[in-house]
Amino acid sequence: MQLVVARIGRAHGIKGEVTVEVRTDEPELRLGPGAVLLTDPASTGPLTIETGRVHSGRLLLRFEGVRDRTAAEALRNTLLIAEVDPTEMPEEEDEYYDHQLIDLDVVLADGTGIGRITEISHLPSQDLFIVERPDGTELMIPFVGEIVTEIDLEEQRAVIDPPPGLIDDRAEIASSREESEDEAGSGSGSGEERA
């Protein structure tokens, strides 16, 4: 199975180093020296990591055969892809790879179905499950322990305990918005411009 583990950013310095936007929780495992990564677009790879270091909070990588700024800049926006055994589990307990979570059924503790996870959105503050409901609408569920109480890979489900309003507040918002628009609209003039 192939997983995107990073995106190459701009060149750093003149010796072929590049900044990378890390997209894995295990950069030391996936982005260490000697790692061979596939690329998207495929024509730029595969790339073998020669060195890696952290500078000002950003990971810098140098690839074999990339020796100057021009070659490094040519790699900008390339996705780095690792080949991962689909049965492999993350090192930390209660961590999961995206491919393990995609297509899980999302249910409440009482078994009520909410939808299916179609995507994981990785934000700086937290990860979000993008959940498709049976009616085709989407929900965003924060992947935090207070809300996602259980991940059961054998049963292929994620159990959630959502706070009030996370799942079913759309009708209330629409009705309160309509009321405020009605109030704002009453008593106003025709709105025509006068010369």
Tab-separated table of N, CA, C and O in Angstrom, residues 17 24 29 39 42 44 51 82 94 108 149 159 163:
chain	number	residue	atom	x	y	z
A	17	GLU	N	19.570	20.920	-0.585
A	17	GLU	CA	18.590	20.589	0.443
A	17	GLU	C	17.231	21.196	0.091
A	17	GLU	O	17.150	22.230	-0.569
A	24	THR	N	3.285	12.551	7.888
A	24	THR	CA	3.278	11.275	8.591
A	24	THR	C	3.562	11.538	10.055
A	24	THR	O	4.264	12.493	10.395
A	29	LEU	N	10.859	7.227	10.893
A	29	LEU	CA	10.764	5.917	10.253
A	29	LEU	C	10.661	6.048	8.736
A	29	LEU	O	11.343	5.349	7.991
A	39	THR	N	7.438	8.928	-6.033
A	39	THR	CA	7.056	10.336	-6.132
A	39	THR	C	5.812	10.513	-6.996
A	39	THR	O	5.472	9.660	-7.802
A	42	ALA	N	5.519	10.788	-10.946
A	42	ALA	CA	6.421	9.639	-10.935
A	42	ALA	C	7.733	9.919	-11.661
A	42	ALA	O	8.759	9.323	-11.347
A	44	THR	N	9.801	12.242	-11.402
A	44	THR	CA	10.867	12.819	-10.585
A	44	THR	C	11.520	11.801	-9.661
A	44	THR	O	12.508	12.121	-9.013
A	51	THR	N	20.458	12.674	3.445
A	51	THR	CA	20.584	13.242	4.788
A	51	THR	C	19.282	13.940	5.164
A	51	THR	O	18.491	14.329	4.297
A	82	ALA	N	5.607	6.512	0.415
A	82	ALA	CA	6.251	5.321	0.984
A	82	ALA	C	5.396	4.098	0.710
A	82	ALA	O	4.168	4.162	0.726
A	94	ASP	N	-3.073	3.316	20.200
A	94	ASP	CA	-4.142	4.265	19.883
A	94	ASP	C	-3.784	5.220	18.750
A	94	ASP	O	-4.306	6.335	18.673
A	108	LEU	N	-22.970	6.026	16.988
A	108	LEU	CA	-23.075	6.485	18.369
A	108	LEU	C	-22.900	5.280	19.283
A	108	LEU	O	-22.958	4.131	18.837
A	149	THR	N	-14.648	7.813	20.935
A	149	THR	CA	-14.390	7.025	22.143
A	149	THR	C	-13.810	5.647	21.857
A	149	THR	O	-13.213	5.038	22.744
A	159	VAL	N	-16.712	4.614	17.144
A	159	VAL	CA	-17.797	4.990	18.049
A	159	VAL	C	-17.530	6.420	18.511
A	159	VAL	O	-16.424	6.735	18.950
A	163	PRO	N	-20.593	16.131	21.224
A	163	PRO	CA	-21.212	17.148	22.069
A	163	PRO	C	-22.474	17.670	21.381
A	163	PRO	O	-22.633	17.511	20.169
